[in-house]
Amino acid sequence: MKALEIDRVSHRFGARTVLSEVSFEVAAGGFAVLLGRNGAGKTTLMSLIARLYHPRTGEIRVFGASLRARPIVALSRLGVVFQLPTLDVHLSVRENMRYQAALYGLSRPKAEESGRVELSRFGLLDRLDDPVRALSNGLRRQAEIARALLHQPQLLLLDEPTVGLDLPARRAILAHVRALCRERGIAALWATHLMDEVEDDDALVLLHEGKMLHAGPARELAGRTGAGSLSDAFLTLTREAA
Amino acid sequence: MSARHYRRAAAGIARRELLRMFKQKGRLAAALVRPLIWLAIFAAGFRTVLGLSIMPPYQTYVLYEVYIVPGLVGMMLLFYAMQSSLSMVYDREMGSMRTLLVAPLPRWFLLGARLLANTLAAIPLVYVFLFAARLWEVRPPWPGYVAIFPALLLAGLMLGAFGLLLSSFVRQLENFAGVMNFAIVPMFFASTALYPLWRLSDASPWLAWVAVFNPFTHAVEMIRFALYLRLEPAALAMTAASALVFFGLAVLAYDPGRGLWSRREPGGFT
């Protein structure tokens, strides 16, 4: 079963094409990286998968459910962490959790229980009643991921979730998401522009100026270009395409 | 997808809007003080200048303060609706709007629930103002305070839907000041909120025509008549029709396939 299928997706804003015939899949329980420089089209693709808007052409399916034909089924299986922080800073962590739980139709006890489980994984349980504005950027991001997991989605989208964070916070978040895939069978699509977040065994989708340059295991990328490292391969490919 | 899910989501959205409202004390105070200043200063000055004839729903000559209160109630709902739509633009720009829109519920429901929540949050403020207005001898019959509730709800929904529609067109927060000047101010002044239609007609026939086609006029008249236990069918029909049209257009504007959002580049992030 595929967690996510992107099938010949293209999108443009006005006359500017931002995605062109992008196709790839993410396996259930798999961790996939969507890699690209700033402006590559990663956030647009993430917005399309989250159904903020539809692509001009092509189809997106989440666990077989088309976002156009069966959006509610598809969205109920999806957890999203957007690039821009989306927690309400005026409210406490608990109130943000409650709001999310309500949107996904969870009962109050179920939401409390699920919230405690997800927050305790990050060691955030004692911050439950703190206003979000009192949390550091790293803790906010962690709370945001915990919130996205509240309804136990089977596919997690993370759009550059480590932007602006220091190295330990970045590593902690990345390790946590990798563990989610390994231990709980959640699939994750992790968008980033940072090469050091990619491991050789990761499924990798390389996006450049709206075009897909590579889709497959990360280690194949270096072999394909004859470059010594992933970083070199990335630079070579994006330079060639430019 | 069950009825329980819809109910929980609607309650959750309402709870968030109310919590946010109570945390913004400055906004609460401004919402109350603004109409009171109009009543205490503007109306006091005008009562000597402006003569009002007997006209429905009033059965006697009334003070200008009595005339202006339904208009000020409309103004409260209008400003509240615009501030809510301003926060929609802010939420959209800051990202928290996305949390709402990715929820596994139809988008019309999510937008409608937020609209209803915002309207319900504004109504208690209107009641506080109406009770305060008794100090200025604006004393409608007590049952009028009950009869006005559905009128407030419908008027609030209509103005909120208008704000929702505007919020879909406004790309950036900074542009909202322009919307306030070009949409809100004319909507308020070219209506029967401050002067009756015959006065507007005396002053300028075209202004009277604008007022007749202004949905805000009908919202104010519906509130005015309800406060004095009268039903004004034309005002009710126009307000309800405007609410439906504005909401329908807003849902289209936020539609993932047809909406303007899908055609505009999000600022800085692709």
Short mmCIF file of C-alpha atoms in Angstrom, two decimals:
data_model
loop_
_atom_site.label_atom_id
_atom_site.label_comp_id
_atom_site.label_asym_id
_atom_site.label_seq_id
_atom_site.Cartn_x
_atom_site.Cartn_y
_atom_site.Cartn_z
CA MET A 1 0.00 0.00 0.00
CA LYS A 2 1.32 3.42 -0.93
CA ALA A 3 0.95 6.12 1.70
CA LEU A 4 1.26 8.85 -0.91
CA GLU A 5 1.08 8.89 -4.69
CA ILE A 6 1.97 12.01 -6.62
CA ASP A 7 0.92 11.41 -10.20
CA ARG A 8 2.12 13.84 -12.90
CA VAL A 9 1.36 16.90 -10.80
CA SER A 10 1.84 20.35 -12.33
CA HIS A 11 0.96 23.73 -10.92
CA ARG A 12 1.44 27.33 -11.83
CA PHE A 13 0.70 30.69 -10.27
CA GLY A 14 -0.42 32.96 -13.07
CA ALA A 15 2.02 32.41 -15.91
CA ARG A 16 4.79 31.06 -13.68
CA THR A 17 5.07 27.28 -13.60
CA VAL A 18 6.14 26.17 -10.12
CA LEU A 19 5.73 22.40 -10.51
CA SER A 20 6.06 20.45 -13.70
CA GLU A 21 4.99 16.82 -14.13
CA VAL A 22 6.13 15.68 -10.69
CA SER A 23 5.52 11.98 -9.93
CA PHE A 24 6.70 9.87 -7.01
CA GLU A 25 5.42 7.62 -4.25
CA VAL A 26 5.99 7.23 -0.53
CA ALA A 27 5.63 3.72 0.89
CA ALA A 28 3.48 3.10 3.96
CA GLY A 29 5.72 3.41 7.03
CA GLY A 30 8.53 4.87 4.93
CA PHE A 31 10.57 8.00 5.52
CA ALA A 32 11.04 10.08 2.37
CA VAL A 33 12.92 13.33 1.93
CA LEU A 34 11.80 16.03 -0.47
CA LEU A 35 15.01 17.88 -1.13
CA GLY A 36 15.40 21.14 -3.00
CA ARG A 37 16.84 24.60 -2.82
CA ASN A 38 14.74 27.55 -1.74
CA GLY A 39 12.13 28.21 -4.41
CA ALA A 40 12.27 24.65 -5.78
CA GLY A 41 8.53 24.16 -5.30
CA LYS A 42 8.59 22.14 -2.07
CA THR A 43 6.09 24.28 -0.16
CA THR A 44 3.76 24.42 -3.16
CA LEU A 45 3.85 20.63 -3.38
CA MET A 46 3.23 20.32 0.37
CA SER A 47 0.31 22.77 0.10
CA LEU A 48 -1.14 20.67 -2.72
CA ILE A 49 -0.81 17.45 -0.69
CA ALA A 50 -2.49 19.20 2.26
CA ARG A 51 -5.27 20.26 -0.17
CA LEU A 52 -4.94 23.96 0.49
CA TYR A 53 -5.51 24.09 -3.25
CA HIS A 54 -5.67 21.66 -6.13
CA PRO A 55 -2.94 21.21 -8.74
CA ARG A 56 -3.71 22.48 -12.25
CA THR A 57 -3.13 18.96 -13.58
CA GLY A 58 -2.30 15.59 -12.11
CA GLU A 59 -3.58 13.63 -9.17
CA ILE A 60 -2.59 13.16 -5.53
CA ARG A 61 -3.71 10.13 -3.53
CA VAL A 62 -3.29 9.47 0.20
CA PHE A 63 -3.59 5.76 0.97
CA GLY A 64 -5.44 5.35 -2.31
CA ALA A 65 -7.94 8.16 -1.61
CA SER A 66 -7.84 10.90 -4.23
CA LEU A 67 -7.66 14.42 -2.80
CA ARG A 68 -10.12 15.58 -5.44
CA ALA A 69 -12.63 12.73 -5.22
CA ARG A 70 -12.40 11.73 -1.54
CA PRO A 71 -10.80 14.68 0.26
CA ILE A 72 -12.24 13.99 3.70
CA VAL A 73 -10.94 10.40 3.79
CA ALA A 74 -7.54 11.53 2.51
CA LEU A 75 -7.23 14.44 4.96
CA SER A 76 -8.25 12.33 7.96
CA ARG A 77 -5.13 10.19 7.38
CA LEU A 78 -2.85 13.15 7.08
CA GLY A 79 -0.93 15.06 9.75
CA VAL A 80 0.70 18.30 8.61
CA VAL A 81 3.48 20.44 10.02
CA PHE A 82 3.69 23.56 7.86
CA GLN A 83 6.77 25.63 7.23
CA LEU A 84 5.22 28.62 8.95
CA PRO A 85 4.39 28.03 12.61
CA THR A 86 0.66 27.49 13.01
CA LEU A 87 0.24 27.25 16.78
CA ASP A 88 -1.85 30.03 18.24
CA VAL A 89 0.67 31.89 20.40
CA HIS A 90 -2.09 33.57 22.45
CA LEU A 91 -3.33 30.21 23.72
CA SER A 92 -1.76 27.52 25.90
CA VAL A 93 -0.33 24.29 24.52
CA ARG A 94 -3.36 22.48 25.93
CA GLU A 95 -5.83 24.82 24.20
CA ASN A 96 -4.00 24.41 20.92
CA MET A 97 -4.23 20.65 21.34
CA ARG A 98 -7.93 20.84 22.16
CA TYR A 99 -8.60 22.92 19.08
CA GLN A 100 -6.82 20.43 16.86
CA ALA A 101 -8.61 17.50 18.52
CA ALA A 102 -11.98 19.15 17.92
CA LEU A 103 -11.19 19.69 14.24
CA TYR A 104 -10.49 15.98 13.92
CA GLY A 105 -13.61 14.99 15.89
CA LEU A 106 -11.78 13.50 18.89
CA SER A 107 -13.59 13.30 22.22
CA ARG A 108 -12.16 15.34 25.10
CA PRO A 109 -10.80 12.26 27.05
CA LYS A 110 -9.31 10.77 23.90
CA ALA A 111 -7.72 14.10 23.01
CA GLU A 112 -6.26 14.49 26.53
CA GLU A 113 -4.83 10.99 26.47
CA SER A 114 -3.41 11.26 22.97
CA GLY A 115 -2.01 14.73 23.72
CA ARG A 116 -0.23 13.46 26.83
CA VAL A 117 1.31 10.56 24.94
CA GLU A 118 2.60 12.74 22.10
CA LEU A 119 3.84 15.57 24.31
CA SER A 120 5.58 13.23 26.74
CA ARG A 121 7.63 11.81 23.86
CA PHE A 122 9.16 15.27 23.55
CA GLY A 123 9.31 15.79 27.31
CA LEU A 124 6.81 18.63 26.95
CA LEU A 125 4.15 17.40 29.34
CA ASP A 126 5.04 19.89 32.06
CA ARG A 127 4.56 22.76 29.57
CA LEU A 128 0.94 21.80 28.83
CA ASP A 129 -0.57 24.88 30.44
CA ASP A 130 2.10 27.33 29.34
CA PRO A 131 1.16 29.84 26.67
CA VAL A 132 2.80 28.95 23.37
CA ARG A 133 4.58 32.31 23.29
CA ALA A 134 6.54 31.23 26.38
CA LEU A 135 8.10 28.29 24.49
CA SER A 136 11.35 28.46 22.55
CA ASN A 137 11.21 27.99 18.78
CA GLY A 138 12.48 24.43 19.12
CA LEU A 139 9.83 23.52 21.71
CA ARG A 140 7.11 25.14 19.59
CA ARG A 141 8.13 22.96 16.67
CA GLN A 142 8.03 19.89 18.88
CA ALA A 143 4.61 20.85 20.19
CA GLU A 144 3.48 21.34 16.62
CA ILE A 145 4.61 17.85 15.64
CA ALA A 146 2.90 16.42 18.73
CA ARG A 147 -0.26 18.25 17.69
CA ALA A 148 -0.08 16.89 14.15
CA LEU A 149 0.07 13.36 15.59
CA LEU A 150 -2.94 13.83 17.88
CA HIS A 151 -5.41 12.06 15.59
CA GLN A 152 -2.89 9.31 14.80
CA PRO A 153 -2.39 10.02 11.12
CA GLN A 154 -0.78 7.42 8.89
CA LEU A 155 1.10 9.97 6.82
CA LEU A 156 2.96 12.94 8.26
CA LEU A 157 3.94 15.91 6.08
CA LEU A 158 6.69 18.12 7.43
CA ASP A 159 7.60 21.20 5.45
CA GLU A 160 11.08 22.33 6.51
CA PRO A 161 10.24 21.79 10.18
CA THR A 162 13.79 22.53 11.35
CA VAL A 163 14.16 25.96 9.74
CA GLY A 164 15.56 28.45 12.22
CA LEU A 165 16.41 25.86 14.87
CA ASP A 166 19.82 25.13 16.37
CA LEU A 167 21.62 21.89 15.61
CA PRO A 168 20.60 19.90 18.73
CA ALA A 169 16.92 20.85 18.24
CA ARG A 170 17.12 19.93 14.54
CA ARG A 171 18.66 16.56 15.32
CA ALA A 172 16.13 15.82 18.07
CA ILE A 173 13.18 16.52 15.78
CA LEU A 174 14.61 14.53 12.88
CA ALA A 175 15.41 11.58 15.15
CA HIS A 176 11.91 11.68 16.57
CA VAL A 177 10.26 11.57 13.16
CA ARG A 178 12.53 8.75 11.98
CA ALA A 179 11.58 6.82 15.15
CA LEU A 180 7.89 7.39 14.43
CA CYS A 181 8.30 5.73 11.04
CA ARG A 182 10.31 2.84 12.46
CA GLU A 183 8.32 2.15 15.59
CA ARG A 184 4.78 3.17 14.70
CA GLY A 185 4.70 2.55 10.98
CA ILE A 186 3.83 6.16 10.18
CA ALA A 187 4.95 7.34 6.75
CA ALA A 188 6.65 10.74 6.59
CA LEU A 189 7.48 13.15 3.81
CA TRP A 190 10.17 15.53 5.09
CA ALA A 191 10.87 18.61 2.97
CA THR A 192 14.24 20.25 3.45
CA HIS A 193 17.03 22.12 1.75
CA LEU A 194 19.64 20.77 4.17
CA MET A 195 21.72 17.90 2.85
CA ASP A 196 22.81 16.80 6.31
CA GLU A 197 19.23 15.75 7.05
CA VAL A 198 19.39 13.06 4.35
CA GLU A 199 20.70 9.55 5.06
CA ASP A 200 21.88 7.07 2.44
CA ASP A 201 18.95 4.73 2.96
CA ASP A 202 16.26 7.42 2.72
CA ALA A 203 13.90 7.57 -0.19
CA LEU A 204 14.82 10.85 -1.85
CA VAL A 205 12.94 13.13 -4.18
CA LEU A 206 15.07 15.92 -5.60
CA LEU A 207 13.16 18.93 -6.81
CA HIS A 208 14.70 21.81 -8.70
CA GLU A 209 12.83 24.78 -10.17
CA GLY A 210 9.62 22.76 -10.16
CA LYS A 211 11.11 19.75 -11.94
CA MET A 212 11.88 16.41 -10.39
CA LEU A 213 15.53 15.52 -10.95
CA HIS A 214 15.63 12.30 -8.95
CA ALA A 215 13.27 9.89 -7.17
CA GLY A 216 14.76 6.83 -5.49
CA PRO A 217 17.14 5.83 -2.72
CA ALA A 218 19.46 8.66 -1.72
CA ARG A 219 22.58 6.55 -2.22
CA GLU A 220 21.73 6.12 -5.92
CA LEU A 221 22.03 9.85 -6.42
CA ALA A 222 25.76 9.91 -5.81
CA GLY A 223 26.26 6.89 -8.08
CA ARG A 224 24.22 8.48 -10.85
CA THR A 225 26.31 11.60 -10.99
CA GLY A 226 29.66 10.00 -10.18
CA ALA A 227 30.01 12.46 -7.31
CA GLY A 228 31.77 11.45 -4.13
CA SER A 229 29.03 12.53 -1.77
CA LEU A 230 25.35 13.32 -1.66
CA SER A 231 26.11 17.02 -1.33
CA ASP A 232 28.30 16.99 -4.43
CA ALA A 233 25.67 15.04 -6.33
CA PHE A 234 23.02 17.56 -5.29
CA LEU A 235 25.14 20.49 -6.41
CA THR A 236 26.08 18.80 -9.69
CA LEU A 237 22.51 17.95 -10.58
CA THR A 238 21.04 21.31 -9.68
CA ARG A 239 23.84 23.11 -11.52
CA GLU A 240 23.30 20.98 -14.62
CA ALA A 241 19.58 21.70 -14.54
CA ALA A 242 20.13 25.44 -14.12
CA MET B 1 -17.52 11.47 9.20
CA SER B 2 -20.30 11.69 11.76
CA ALA B 3 -22.64 14.34 13.13
CA ARG B 4 -20.59 14.13 16.31
CA HIS B 5 -17.45 15.13 14.42
CA TYR B 6 -19.22 18.19 12.96
CA ARG B 7 -20.54 19.14 16.40
CA ARG B 8 -17.16 18.77 18.09
CA ALA B 9 -15.43 20.76 15.37
CA ALA B 10 -18.00 23.58 15.53
CA ALA B 11 -17.72 23.67 19.35
CA GLY B 12 -13.92 23.67 19.12
CA ILE B 13 -13.88 26.53 16.64
CA ALA B 14 -16.34 28.54 18.77
CA ARG B 15 -14.28 27.88 21.89
CA ARG B 16 -11.09 29.09 20.22
CA GLU B 17 -12.73 32.27 18.92
CA LEU B 18 -14.18 33.08 22.35
CA LEU B 19 -10.87 32.39 24.11
CA ARG B 20 -9.09 34.63 21.64
CA MET B 21 -11.67 37.35 22.11
CA PHE B 22 -11.32 37.37 25.90
CA LYS B 23 -7.54 37.48 25.58
CA GLN B 24 -7.77 40.63 23.46
CA LYS B 25 -9.04 43.00 26.12
CA GLY B 26 -8.14 46.09 24.14
CA ARG B 27 -10.32 44.92 21.28
CA LEU B 28 -13.19 44.22 23.68
CA ALA B 29 -12.92 47.65 25.23
CA ALA B 30 -12.72 49.37 21.83
CA ALA B 31 -15.78 47.48 20.60
CA LEU B 32 -17.79 48.88 23.52
CA VAL B 33 -16.32 52.34 23.82
CA ARG B 34 -16.66 53.19 20.10
CA PRO B 35 -20.49 53.14 19.95
CA LEU B 36 -20.75 54.79 23.37
CA ILE B 37 -18.65 57.71 22.15
CA TRP B 38 -20.91 58.06 19.13
CA LEU B 39 -23.95 57.98 21.37
CA ALA B 40 -22.61 60.35 24.01
CA ILE B 41 -20.92 62.89 21.74
CA PHE B 42 -22.08 62.62 18.14
CA ALA B 43 -25.74 62.02 18.95
CA ALA B 44 -25.78 64.72 21.63
CA GLY B 45 -24.55 67.25 19.10
CA PHE B 46 -26.91 66.14 16.39
CA ARG B 47 -30.11 65.98 18.39
CA THR B 48 -30.49 69.74 18.23
CA VAL B 49 -29.77 69.95 14.50
CA LEU B 50 -31.65 66.99 13.15
CA GLY B 51 -35.43 66.86 13.38
CA LEU B 52 -37.02 63.46 12.92
CA SER B 53 -40.62 62.95 11.89
CA ILE B 54 -42.72 60.11 13.17
CA MET B 55 -41.86 57.02 11.17
CA PRO B 56 -42.11 53.29 11.64
CA PRO B 57 -41.27 51.47 13.83
CA TYR B 58 -41.49 54.50 16.17
CA GLN B 59 -44.97 55.63 17.13
CA THR B 60 -44.01 59.03 18.46
CA TYR B 61 -41.31 61.60 17.88
CA VAL B 62 -38.07 60.10 19.09
CA LEU B 63 -34.81 61.55 20.26
CA TYR B 64 -31.90 61.27 17.85
CA GLU B 65 -30.22 58.94 20.38
CA VAL B 66 -33.14 56.54 20.00
CA TYR B 67 -32.86 56.66 16.23
CA ILE B 68 -29.11 56.14 16.11
CA VAL B 69 -28.83 53.17 18.51
CA PRO B 70 -29.79 50.45 15.95
CA GLY B 71 -27.30 52.04 13.55
CA LEU B 72 -24.61 51.90 16.22
CA VAL B 73 -25.50 48.27 16.91
CA GLY B 74 -25.01 47.67 13.17
CA MET B 75 -21.71 49.51 13.41
CA MET B 76 -20.58 47.24 16.25
CA LEU B 77 -21.40 44.15 14.18
CA LEU B 78 -19.75 45.68 11.12
CA PHE B 79 -16.52 46.53 12.92
CA TYR B 80 -16.46 43.20 14.69
CA ALA B 81 -16.95 41.41 11.39
CA MET B 82 -14.16 43.41 9.80
CA GLN B 83 -11.81 42.75 12.68
CA SER B 84 -12.59 39.06 12.38
CA SER B 85 -11.82 39.12 8.68
CA LEU B 86 -8.65 41.04 9.47
CA SER B 87 -7.69 38.19 11.78
CA MET B 88 -8.49 35.76 8.94
CA VAL B 89 -5.95 37.56 6.77
CA TYR B 90 -3.50 37.59 9.68
CA ASP B 91 -4.09 33.88 10.33
CA ARG B 92 -3.66 33.12 6.66
CA GLU B 93 -0.48 35.11 6.45
CA MET B 94 0.87 33.73 9.72
CA GLY B 95 -0.14 30.19 8.87
CA SER B 96 -2.70 29.25 11.53
CA MET B 97 -5.53 29.41 8.98
CA ARG B 98 -3.97 26.30 7.44
CA THR B 99 -4.70 24.30 10.57
CA LEU B 100 -8.37 24.96 9.99
CA LEU B 101 -8.37 24.31 6.26
CA VAL B 102 -6.61 20.93 6.40
CA ALA B 103 -9.16 19.51 8.85
CA PRO B 104 -11.07 16.58 7.36
CA LEU B 105 -14.36 18.45 7.00
CA PRO B 106 -15.95 20.26 4.06
CA ARG B 107 -14.47 23.70 3.63
CA TRP B 108 -17.86 25.42 3.57
CA PHE B 109 -18.52 23.94 7.01
CA LEU B 110 -15.18 25.08 8.43
CA LEU B 111 -15.65 28.62 7.13
CA GLY B 112 -19.29 28.69 8.22
CA ALA B 113 -18.43 27.45 11.72
CA ARG B 114 -15.82 30.16 12.11
CA LEU B 115 -18.28 32.76 10.83
CA LEU B 116 -20.96 31.65 13.28
CA ALA B 117 -18.46 31.56 16.16
CA ASN B 118 -17.34 35.11 15.47
CA THR B 119 -20.91 36.35 15.24
CA LEU B 120 -21.91 34.69 18.50
CA ALA B 121 -18.86 36.22 20.20
CA ALA B 122 -19.95 39.73 19.17
CA ILE B 123 -23.56 39.54 20.36
CA PRO B 124 -22.93 39.79 24.15
CA LEU B 125 -21.06 43.04 23.49
CA VAL B 126 -24.10 44.41 21.67
CA TYR B 127 -26.29 43.61 24.67
CA VAL B 128 -23.90 45.39 27.03
CA PHE B 129 -24.11 48.45 24.75
CA LEU B 130 -27.91 48.27 24.55
CA PHE B 131 -28.22 48.16 28.32
CA ALA B 132 -25.73 51.03 28.66
CA ALA B 133 -27.80 53.02 26.15
CA ARG B 134 -30.70 53.05 28.63
CA LEU B 135 -28.68 55.69 30.47
CA TRP B 136 -29.24 57.90 27.42
CA GLU B 137 -32.98 57.30 27.57
CA VAL B 138 -32.92 54.73 24.80
CA ARG B 139 -35.42 52.38 26.37
CA PRO B 140 -37.03 49.98 23.93
CA PRO B 141 -39.62 47.55 25.30
CA TRP B 142 -38.05 44.69 27.28
CA PRO B 143 -39.30 41.95 24.89
CA GLY B 144 -37.42 43.87 22.18
CA TYR B 145 -34.17 42.69 23.71
CA VAL B 146 -35.24 39.11 22.99
CA ALA B 147 -36.73 39.84 19.58
CA ILE B 148 -33.52 41.50 18.47
CA PHE B 149 -31.43 38.34 18.98
CA PRO B 150 -32.23 36.58 15.66
CA ALA B 151 -31.84 39.93 13.87
CA LEU B 152 -28.39 40.39 15.43
CA LEU B 153 -27.44 36.87 14.47
CA LEU B 154 -28.53 37.27 10.84
CA ALA B 155 -27.02 40.75 10.50
CA GLY B 156 -23.77 39.52 12.10
CA LEU B 157 -23.62 36.53 9.76
CA MET B 158 -24.25 38.72 6.72
CA LEU B 159 -21.54 41.23 7.68
CA GLY B 160 -19.19 38.43 8.73
CA ALA B 161 -19.71 36.70 5.36
CA PHE B 162 -18.92 40.01 3.66
CA GLY B 163 -15.72 40.24 5.71
CA LEU B 164 -14.86 36.63 4.89
CA LEU B 165 -15.25 37.41 1.20
CA LEU B 166 -13.08 40.52 1.53
CA SER B 167 -10.45 38.53 3.42
CA SER B 168 -10.13 36.17 0.47
CA PHE B 169 -9.24 39.06 -1.84
CA VAL B 170 -6.85 40.82 0.49
CA ARG B 171 -3.44 39.32 -0.02
CA GLN B 172 -1.53 41.06 2.69
CA LEU B 173 -2.35 42.50 6.05
CA GLU B 174 -1.11 45.95 5.05
CA ASN B 175 -3.75 46.19 2.33
CA PHE B 176 -6.54 45.86 4.84
CA ALA B 177 -6.49 49.54 5.74
CA GLY B 178 -7.52 50.28 2.16
CA VAL B 179 -10.41 47.87 2.47
CA MET B 180 -11.53 49.62 5.63
CA ASN B 181 -11.55 52.96 3.82
CA PHE B 182 -13.12 51.86 0.58
CA ALA B 183 -15.61 49.29 1.85
CA ILE B 184 -16.43 49.83 5.50
CA VAL B 185 -16.64 53.61 5.74
CA PRO B 186 -18.95 54.05 2.69
CA MET B 187 -21.02 51.07 3.81
CA PHE B 188 -21.63 52.71 7.17
CA PHE B 189 -22.19 56.29 6.06
CA ALA B 190 -24.23 55.56 2.92
CA SER B 191 -26.88 53.77 4.95
CA THR B 192 -29.75 54.57 7.27
CA ALA B 193 -27.56 54.05 10.34
CA LEU B 194 -27.16 57.77 11.03
CA TYR B 195 -29.99 59.41 9.04
CA PRO B 196 -33.36 58.13 7.84
CA LEU B 197 -33.81 57.48 4.16
CA TRP B 198 -36.00 60.55 3.59
CA ARG B 199 -33.26 62.75 5.01
CA LEU B 200 -30.71 61.17 2.69
CA SER B 201 -33.13 61.61 -0.19
CA ASP B 202 -33.53 65.34 0.62
CA ALA B 203 -29.79 65.76 0.68
CA SER B 204 -28.96 63.72 -2.38
CA PRO B 205 -31.25 61.37 -4.34
CA TRP B 206 -28.34 59.27 -5.60
CA LEU B 207 -27.09 58.80 -2.02
CA ALA B 208 -30.55 57.57 -1.08
CA TRP B 209 -30.36 55.07 -3.95
CA VAL B 210 -26.99 53.84 -2.76
CA ALA B 211 -28.47 53.42 0.72
CA VAL B 212 -31.42 51.43 -0.66
CA PHE B 213 -29.06 48.96 -2.32
CA ASN B 214 -26.64 48.88 0.60
CA PRO B 215 -27.07 45.59 2.51
CA PHE B 216 -25.98 47.36 5.69
CA THR B 217 -29.09 49.58 5.48
CA HIS B 218 -31.29 46.50 5.52
CA ALA B 219 -29.39 44.93 8.41
CA VAL B 220 -29.82 48.14 10.45
CA GLU B 221 -33.53 48.44 9.58
CA MET B 222 -34.12 44.78 10.47
CA ILE B 223 -32.46 45.41 13.85
CA ARG B 224 -34.39 48.69 14.35
CA PHE B 225 -37.76 47.07 13.70
CA ALA B 226 -36.95 43.95 15.77
CA LEU B 227 -35.97 46.11 18.75
CA TYR B 228 -39.49 47.59 18.68
CA LEU B 229 -41.10 44.20 18.12
CA ARG B 230 -41.85 44.70 14.44
CA LEU B 231 -40.87 42.52 11.54
CA GLU B 232 -39.68 44.26 8.41
CA PRO B 233 -39.94 41.52 5.73
CA ALA B 234 -38.06 43.41 3.00
CA ALA B 235 -35.10 44.12 5.29
CA LEU B 236 -35.10 40.52 6.52
CA ALA B 237 -35.20 39.15 2.96
CA MET B 238 -32.48 41.49 1.71
CA THR B 239 -30.20 40.74 4.67
CA ALA B 240 -30.72 36.98 4.34
CA ALA B 241 -30.17 37.08 0.57
CA SER B 242 -27.02 39.18 0.98
CA ALA B 243 -25.72 36.76 3.63
CA LEU B 244 -26.23 33.80 1.28
CA VAL B 245 -24.61 35.55 -1.68
CA PHE B 246 -21.59 36.76 0.34
CA PHE B 247 -21.10 33.38 1.99
CA GLY B 248 -21.48 31.52 -1.31
CA LEU B 249 -18.88 33.76 -2.95
CA ALA B 250 -16.55 33.42 0.06
CA VAL B 251 -16.76 29.62 -0.13
CA LEU B 252 -15.95 29.83 -3.83
CA ALA B 253 -13.05 32.16 -3.12
CA TYR B 254 -11.61 29.68 -0.61
CA ASP B 255 -12.36 26.65 -2.81
CA PRO B 256 -9.22 24.54 -3.39
CA GLY B 257 -9.90 24.27 -7.12
CA ARG B 258 -11.48 27.56 -8.09
CA GLY B 259 -10.30 29.81 -5.31
CA LEU B 260 -8.02 32.75 -5.83
CA TRP B 261 -5.64 31.20 -3.33
CA SER B 262 -4.66 28.52 -5.81
CA ARG B 263 -3.77 31.17 -8.37
CA ARG B 264 -1.66 33.39 -6.20
CA GLU B 265 1.84 32.78 -5.13
CA PRO B 266 2.16 32.56 -1.36
CA GLY B 267 4.47 35.39 -0.30
CA GLY B 268 8.05 34.24 -0.41
CA PHE B 269 7.52 30.52 0.00
CA THR B 270 7.24 28.11 -2.89
#
